[in-house]
XYZ file of N, CA and C in Angstrom:
597
model
N -10.179 44.362 29.363
C -10.454 42.946 29.627
C -9.146 42.242 29.964
N -9.038 41.755 31.181
C -7.844 41.023 31.593
C -7.963 39.569 31.141
N -6.972 39.101 30.374
C -7.074 37.754 29.817
C -5.705 37.206 29.487
N -5.679 35.892 29.284
C -4.528 35.230 28.670
C -5.037 34.596 27.390
N -4.420 34.937 26.281
C -4.822 34.415 24.974
C -3.656 33.624 24.395
N -3.895 32.336 24.121
C -2.883 31.475 23.527
C -3.275 31.243 22.075
N -2.495 31.771 21.159
C -2.834 31.710 19.744
C -2.587 30.353 19.117
N -2.843 30.288 17.836
C -2.631 29.072 17.065
C -1.337 29.137 16.276
N -1.162 28.197 15.369
C 0.029 28.175 14.522
C 0.019 29.411 13.628
N 1.136 30.126 13.600
C 1.317 31.317 12.753
C 0.395 32.475 13.133
N -0.134 32.464 14.350
C -0.955 33.583 14.808
C -0.119 34.866 14.862
N -0.777 35.980 14.583
C -0.145 37.292 14.705
C -1.020 38.173 15.579
N -0.404 39.098 16.283
C -1.157 39.978 17.170
C -2.164 40.828 16.410
N -1.879 41.081 15.133
C -2.798 41.880 14.319
C -4.170 41.217 14.168
N -4.223 39.905 14.351
C -5.498 39.197 14.221
C -6.424 39.436 15.406
N -5.839 39.661 16.580
C -6.628 39.850 17.797
C -6.047 41.023 18.603
N -6.155 42.244 18.064
C -5.494 43.392 18.700
C -5.990 43.718 20.102
N -7.283 43.533 20.376
C -7.797 43.841 21.713
C -7.183 42.896 22.743
N -7.165 41.615 22.430
C -6.546 40.651 23.338
C -5.052 40.925 23.492
N -4.395 41.305 22.384
C -2.956 41.556 22.431
C -2.613 42.765 23.296
N -3.503 43.748 23.325
C -3.227 44.982 24.051
C -3.720 44.949 25.497
N -4.693 44.102 25.777
C -5.331 44.171 27.094
C -4.940 43.046 28.046
N -4.174 42.097 27.573
C -3.789 40.983 28.436
C -2.523 40.319 27.934
N -2.276 39.114 28.389
C -1.119 38.342 27.922
C -1.489 37.637 26.631
N -0.656 37.779 25.623
C -0.909 37.210 24.303
C 0.315 36.394 23.908
N 0.153 35.072 23.827
C 1.289 34.177 23.602
C 1.066 33.340 22.349
N 2.126 33.193 21.560
C 2.065 32.443 20.311
C 2.932 31.199 20.443
N 2.340 30.013 20.222
C 3.110 28.769 20.371
C 4.341 28.729 19.477
N 5.425 28.218 20.033
C 6.700 27.992 19.352
C 7.460 29.287 19.078
N 6.809 30.405 19.216
C 7.470 31.702 19.062
C 7.717 32.314 20.437
N 6.691 32.307 21.281
C 6.824 32.835 22.636
C 7.106 31.761 23.680
N 6.817 30.507 23.362
C 7.007 29.432 24.340
C 7.006 28.083 23.627
N 7.571 27.093 24.279
C 7.432 25.708 23.832
C 6.278 25.100 24.614
N 5.599 24.085 24.058
C 4.445 23.515 24.754
C 4.707 23.123 26.203
N 5.862 22.544 26.471
C 6.157 22.100 27.832
C 6.320 23.263 28.808
N 6.567 24.463 28.289
C 6.770 25.628 29.156
C 5.480 26.366 29.499
N 4.406 26.083 28.775
C 3.222 26.924 28.899
C 2.669 26.976 30.314
N 2.689 25.867 31.015
C 2.108 25.861 32.365
C 2.805 26.860 33.289
N 4.054 27.198 33.005
C 4.789 28.157 33.833
C 4.204 29.562 33.731
N 3.496 29.854 32.651
C 2.934 31.187 32.435
C 1.564 31.357 33.092
N 0.915 30.255 33.431
C -0.492 30.313 33.827
C -0.642 30.341 35.341
N -0.776 31.540 35.861
C -0.863 31.715 37.312
C -2.288 31.871 37.800
N -3.245 31.962 36.862
C -4.646 32.106 37.242
C -5.178 33.486 36.904
N -6.510 33.605 36.925
C -7.119 34.888 36.604
C -8.548 34.714 36.130
N -8.998 35.680 35.335
C -10.390 35.673 34.898
C -10.620 34.822 33.659
N -9.923 35.148 32.570
C -10.213 34.513 31.288
C -8.955 33.878 30.706
N -9.066 32.619 30.316
C -8.010 31.918 29.592
C -8.603 31.452 28.270
N -8.015 31.910 27.157
C -8.510 31.565 25.830
C -7.409 30.866 25.049
N -7.757 29.768 24.392
C -6.824 29.086 23.505
C -7.468 28.872 22.157
N -6.742 29.179 21.097
C -7.276 29.010 19.745
C -6.468 27.944 19.005
N -7.139 26.932 18.514
C -6.540 25.921 17.633
C -5.333 25.253 18.289
N -4.131 25.462 17.763
C -2.955 24.850 18.384
C -2.828 25.279 19.835
N -3.150 26.538 20.120
C -3.114 27.003 21.502
C -4.095 26.245 22.375
N -5.288 25.969 21.838
C -6.276 25.182 22.586
C -5.771 23.765 22.818
N -5.129 23.192 21.804
C -4.586 21.837 21.921
C -3.508 21.771 23.014
N -2.589 22.735 22.987
C -1.504 22.735 23.978
C -2.071 22.924 25.380
N -3.038 23.813 25.520
C -3.663 23.999 26.838
C -4.297 22.710 27.329
N -5.035 22.047 26.467
C -5.714 20.821 26.858
C -4.717 19.708 27.176
N -3.625 19.679 26.451
C -2.634 18.619 26.645
C -1.747 18.856 27.863
N -1.261 20.078 28.005
C -0.233 20.368 29.005
C -0.754 21.066 30.264
N -1.917 21.699 30.180
C -2.309 22.610 31.257
C -3.711 22.401 31.790
N -4.371 21.303 31.444
C -5.758 21.141 31.879
C -5.871 21.085 33.407
N -4.802 20.673 34.078
C -4.825 20.640 35.536
C -4.846 22.047 36.145
N -4.631 23.081 35.306
C -4.615 24.462 35.780
C -5.894 25.226 35.431
N -6.822 24.576 34.735
C -8.034 25.279 34.287
C -8.844 25.831 35.464
N -8.802 25.139 36.589
C -9.591 25.580 37.747
C -9.070 26.897 38.328
N -7.908 27.343 37.907
C -7.366 28.619 38.385
C -8.051 29.825 37.741
N -8.830 29.569 36.695
C -9.446 30.652 35.933
C -10.962 30.638 36.100
N -11.540 31.833 36.057
C -13.001 31.925 36.141
C -13.644 31.269 34.921
N -13.059 31.530 33.745
C -13.574 30.952 32.511
C -12.410 30.519 31.620
N -12.560 29.338 31.014
C -11.595 28.830 30.037
C -12.347 28.600 28.729
N -11.868 29.207 27.671
C -12.512 29.102 26.364
C -11.525 28.483 25.384
N -11.873 27.318 24.846
C -11.036 26.647 23.859
C -11.729 26.713 22.505
N -11.103 27.388 21.560
C -11.671 27.588 20.228
C -11.012 26.611 19.261
N -11.829 25.803 18.601
C -11.337 24.796 17.643
C -10.268 23.886 18.246
N -10.547 23.295 19.425
C -9.595 22.348 20.007
C -9.624 21.018 19.266
N -8.571 20.250 19.417
C -8.498 18.923 18.787
C -7.585 18.039 19.616
N -7.785 16.733 19.492
C -6.925 15.760 20.171
C -5.710 15.425 19.323
N -5.900 15.395 18.010
C -4.812 15.127 17.063
C -5.079 15.948 15.813
N -4.137 16.783 15.425
C -4.357 17.659 14.273
C -4.520 16.860 12.985
N -3.851 15.721 12.909
C -3.937 14.928 11.690
C -5.279 14.203 11.548
N -6.155 14.311 12.556
C -7.526 13.829 12.387
C -8.270 14.683 11.371
N -7.818 15.921 11.203
C -8.455 16.858 10.279
C -7.573 17.197 9.082
N -6.304 17.284 9.355
C -5.346 17.812 8.380
C -4.351 16.704 8.074
N -4.370 16.145 6.868
C -3.497 14.997 6.565
C -2.014 15.302 6.781
N -1.296 14.320 7.277
C 0.139 14.504 7.516
C 0.867 14.917 6.238
N 0.463 14.354 5.094
C 1.153 14.695 3.842
C 1.026 16.186 3.520
N -0.108 16.791 3.897
C -0.289 18.225 3.678
C 0.635 19.024 4.588
N 0.755 18.588 5.823
C 1.674 19.249 6.747
C 3.118 19.118 6.279
N 3.465 17.954 5.738
C 4.817 17.760 5.213
C 5.089 18.703 4.036
N 4.069 18.892 3.185
C 4.217 19.819 2.059
C 4.386 21.257 2.562
N 3.666 21.588 3.623
C 3.810 22.929 4.197
C 5.216 23.134 4.755
N 5.755 22.109 5.400
C 7.122 22.206 5.924
C 8.104 22.430 4.786
N 7.943 21.665 3.716
C 8.812 21.838 2.553
C 8.658 23.237 1.966
N 7.416 23.709 1.896
C 7.156 25.038 1.355
C 7.738 26.148 2.203
N 7.758 25.951 3.507
C 8.331 26.957 4.398
C 9.827 27.142 4.153
N 10.474 26.097 3.666
C 11.918 26.180 3.368
C 12.187 26.917 2.055
N 11.158 27.027 1.212
C 11.347 27.621 -0.113
C 10.631 28.961 -0.255
N 9.337 28.959 0.016
C 8.542 30.176 -0.132
C 7.630 30.330 1.090
N 8.231 30.668 2.232
C 7.475 30.661 3.488
C 6.306 31.636 3.518
N 6.464 32.809 2.932
C 5.387 33.800 2.975
C 4.139 33.281 2.276
N 4.320 32.557 1.183
C 3.177 32.007 0.450
C 2.452 30.964 1.288
N 3.206 30.104 1.977
C 2.616 29.058 2.817
C 1.780 29.675 3.940
N 2.342 30.665 4.619
C 1.653 31.274 5.752
C 0.421 32.052 5.282
N 0.562 32.795 4.198
C -0.571 33.560 3.663
C -1.710 32.629 3.243
N -1.367 31.521 2.598
C -2.367 30.549 2.178
C -3.076 29.943 3.380
N -2.329 29.650 4.426
C -2.925 29.081 5.629
C -3.917 30.064 6.252
N -3.512 31.321 6.390
C -4.410 32.323 6.955
C -5.691 32.438 6.128
N -5.549 32.376 4.817
C -6.715 32.463 3.945
C -7.660 31.292 4.191
N -7.106 30.089 4.342
C -7.925 28.907 4.622
C -8.588 28.974 5.998
N -7.992 29.751 6.894
C -8.584 29.938 8.221
C -9.792 30.870 8.178
N -9.931 31.595 7.062
C -11.007 32.571 6.967
C -10.568 33.968 7.362
N -9.256 34.182 7.407
C -8.727 35.503 7.755
C -8.986 36.475 6.607
N -9.474 37.677 6.946
C -9.787 38.649 5.903
C -8.944 39.914 5.965
N -7.889 39.900 6.774
C -6.957 41.023 6.777
C -5.574 40.505 6.378
N -4.742 41.402 5.900
C -3.390 41.011 5.505
C -2.505 40.944 6.742
N -1.859 39.805 6.921
C -1.001 39.589 8.078
C 0.457 39.744 7.644
N 1.215 40.616 8.280
C 2.627 40.763 7.907
C 3.403 39.478 8.179
N 4.302 39.138 7.263
C 5.089 37.918 7.425
C 6.437 38.254 8.037
N 6.836 37.463 9.020
C 8.121 37.645 9.700
C 9.026 36.469 9.359
N 10.022 36.712 8.516
C 10.915 35.644 8.058
C 11.725 35.041 9.198
N 11.868 35.765 10.284
C 12.638 35.251 11.421
C 11.903 34.140 12.162
N 10.632 33.941 11.846
C 9.832 32.937 12.541
C 9.768 31.595 11.822
N 10.451 31.468 10.691
C 10.312 30.248 9.887
C 10.681 28.995 10.666
N 11.789 29.007 11.378
C 12.198 27.813 12.128
C 11.153 27.433 13.175
N 10.573 28.445 13.838
C 9.535 28.178 14.837
C 8.282 27.619 14.184
N 7.956 28.098 12.986
C 6.782 27.599 12.269
C 6.978 26.146 11.851
N 8.171 25.812 11.413
C 8.475 24.417 11.072
C 8.361 23.540 12.315
N 8.916 24.014 13.427
C 8.822 23.264 14.683
C 7.364 23.024 15.056
N 6.526 24.042 14.840
C 5.120 23.908 15.162
C 4.421 22.856 14.321
N 4.731 22.804 13.020
C 4.117 21.795 12.153
C 4.584 20.395 12.516
N 5.847 20.259 12.851
C 6.352 18.950 13.273
C 5.676 18.500 14.560
N 5.440 19.438 15.444
C 4.707 19.139 16.682
C 3.290 18.667 16.356
N 2.630 19.352 15.445
C 1.252 19.007 15.097
C 1.148 17.635 14.439
N 2.185 17.218 13.748
C 2.199 15.876 13.160
C 2.249 14.812 14.265
N 3.026 15.089 15.292
C 3.307 14.060 16.306
C 2.381 14.094 17.525
N 1.829 15.251 17.852
C 1.148 15.412 19.138
C -0.222 14.732 19.172
N -0.488 14.050 20.272
C -1.770 13.395 20.529
C -2.171 13.658 21.978
N -3.458 13.759 22.215
C -3.967 13.901 23.580
C -4.791 12.676 23.927
N -4.510 12.126 25.087
C -5.292 11.015 25.608
C -5.329 11.146 27.125
N -6.509 11.172 27.686
C -6.595 11.221 29.144
C -7.864 10.529 29.610
N -7.802 10.039 30.836
C -8.933 9.308 31.405
C -9.557 10.017 32.597
N -8.877 11.031 33.129
C -9.429 11.693 34.310
C -10.694 12.468 33.945
N -11.513 12.709 34.950
C -12.755 13.440 34.758
C -12.447 14.920 34.598
N -12.736 15.451 33.425
C -12.511 16.873 33.171
C -13.862 17.584 33.095
N -14.698 17.335 34.070
C -16.038 17.911 34.097
C -15.988 19.294 34.739
N -15.440 20.245 34.016
C -15.294 21.594 34.531
C -16.421 22.487 34.015
N -17.148 23.097 34.921
C -18.268 23.943 34.505
C -17.786 25.294 33.977
N -16.507 25.616 34.161
C -15.974 26.889 33.659
C -15.360 26.745 32.267
N -15.552 25.597 31.623
C -14.932 25.327 30.335
C -15.951 25.464 29.208
N -15.591 26.247 28.187
C -16.423 26.423 27.008
C -15.625 26.011 25.770
N -16.248 25.170 24.939
C -15.639 24.738 23.686
C -16.374 25.394 22.530
N -15.628 25.965 21.593
C -16.210 26.738 20.503
C -15.724 26.194 19.169
N -16.644 26.125 18.203
C -16.267 25.627 16.874
C -17.050 26.366 15.805
N -16.391 26.662 14.698
C -17.046 27.289 13.566
C -17.624 26.247 12.623
N -18.857 26.466 12.183
C -19.520 25.490 11.305
C -18.788 25.296 9.978
N -18.053 26.318 9.547
C -17.360 26.254 8.256
C -15.849 26.120 8.420
N -15.443 25.539 9.540
C -14.014 25.375 9.823
C -13.398 24.359 8.864
N -12.421 24.818 8.055
C -11.737 23.943 7.099
C -10.441 23.377 7.666
N -10.083 23.804 8.856
C -8.818 23.376 9.457
C -9.048 22.283 10.501
N -9.938 22.540 11.458
C -10.321 21.536 12.461
C -11.744 21.093 12.141
N -11.866 19.895 11.622
C -13.163 19.394 11.162
C -14.096 19.097 12.340
N -15.382 18.998 12.032
C -16.389 18.735 13.052
C -16.099 17.454 13.828
N -15.659 16.412 13.136
C -15.387 15.136 13.814
C -14.249 15.269 14.822
N -13.241 16.075 14.488
C -12.125 16.283 15.418
C -12.577 17.076 16.637
N -13.424 18.066 16.415
C -13.986 18.846 17.528
C -14.832 17.950 18.426
N -15.651 17.089 17.826
C -16.519 16.196 18.594
C -15.715 15.235 19.462
N -14.527 14.867 19.020
C -13.682 13.977 19.827
C -13.315 14.627 21.152
N -13.155 15.952 21.140
C -12.880 16.681 22.382
C -14.147 16.783 23.220
N -15.250 17.111 22.566
C -16.533 17.274 23.270
C -16.873 16.039 24.103
N -16.611 14.872 23.565
C -16.943 13.621 24.257
C -16.173 13.451 25.568
N -15.010 14.086 25.665
C -14.175 13.919 26.854
C -14.486 14.924 27.958
N -15.290 15.928 27.651
C -15.598 16.960 28.655
C -17.123 17.139 28.719
N -17.810 16.216 29.338
C -19.273 16.159 29.278
C -20.006 17.362 29.854
N -19.379 18.110 30.744
C -20.091 19.245 31.349
C -19.689 20.581 30.745
N -18.870 20.554 29.725
C -18.448 21.803 29.092
C -19.611 22.460 28.359
N -19.544 23.770 28.273
C -20.496 24.538 27.481
C -20.040 24.469 26.023
N -20.908 24.064 25.110
C -20.545 23.890 23.706
C -21.221 24.964 22.873
N -20.423 25.704 22.120
C -20.964 26.749 21.257
C -20.508 26.516 19.822
N -21.456 26.551 18.900
C -21.147 26.434 17.471
C -21.552 27.732 16.785
N -20.624 28.294 16.043
C -20.858 29.584 15.406
C -20.785 29.458 13.891
N -21.459 30.355 13.208
C -21.358 30.412 11.754
C -20.067 31.138 11.411
N -19.010 30.374 11.284
C -17.684 30.953 11.114
C -16.761 29.935 10.485
N -15.600 30.409 10.057
C -14.540 29.523 9.610
C -13.676 29.139 10.799
N -12.433 28.798 10.531
C -11.525 28.418 11.608
C -11.253 29.599 12.522
N -11.102 30.773 11.914
C -10.901 31.967 12.725
C -12.247 32.523 13.167
N -12.410 32.632 14.482
C -13.576 33.298 15.051
C -13.182 34.757 15.251
N -14.008 35.687 14.813
C -13.639 37.097 14.914
C -13.456 37.512 16.370
N -12.631 38.511 16.566
C -12.369 38.997 17.915
C -13.645 39.500 18.583
N -14.472 40.212 17.843
C -15.725 40.713 18.417
C -16.614 39.571 18.890
N -16.677 38.497 18.088
C -17.492 37.349 18.482
C -16.965 36.713 19.764
N -15.645 36.600 19.881
C -15.068 35.998 21.085
C -15.342 36.869 22.300
N -15.181 38.174 22.136
C -15.423 39.089 23.248
C -16.881 39.033 23.690
N -17.795 39.037 22.739
C -19.230 38.943 23.070
C -19.556 37.618 23.717
N -18.906 36.557 23.233
C -19.095 35.220 23.801
C -18.673 35.215 25.273
N -17.514 35.810 25.551
C -17.009 35.840 26.914
C -17.934 36.645 27.822
N -18.441 37.743 27.296
C -19.350 38.585 28.103
C -20.618 37.818 28.471
N -21.005 36.853 27.636
C -22.220 36.102 27.896
C -22.045 34.902 28.787
N -20.817 34.615 29.181
C -20.573 33.439 30.025
C -20.954 33.709 31.477
């Protein structure tokens, strides 16, 4: 499966091995800065963004969505603090300076991750940068984003991006395909692959 997969905050390739092995797999703040992402997107069949990756795509690269046959945004949001209080993000930043592995492991658990993700201490500065970005970043646009190749996906049990935050995105893209799954913040790789096959 040829694809571009843009992960979320603290994403690891172990979470989505098929996507990591079969296409381009990019992690925000580790592989690129948000302003650089559009340079990577030359077009193709499938463009997938998860959480922070979906947010960055929607904010920085929506003008490039027409280059892809299908664009899938999983748990997108206009402002992360609509779901996740700034004070919690500030505590995570503080925790990353003291016990980073605990912070990242706890976050993955809240996402609904059920495998152990190896922690890379060399990524701490990038993870802090990502949280600071999530505190400040907002999306606002008025242009018509009525793209029939766009699918928005949300898990009913998502504890990270709440339903109200997801709905704020839905309202701005009236012709998008909307899918709600019985899942947490992390949608399993098999579910995403099956979803794409059905588009």
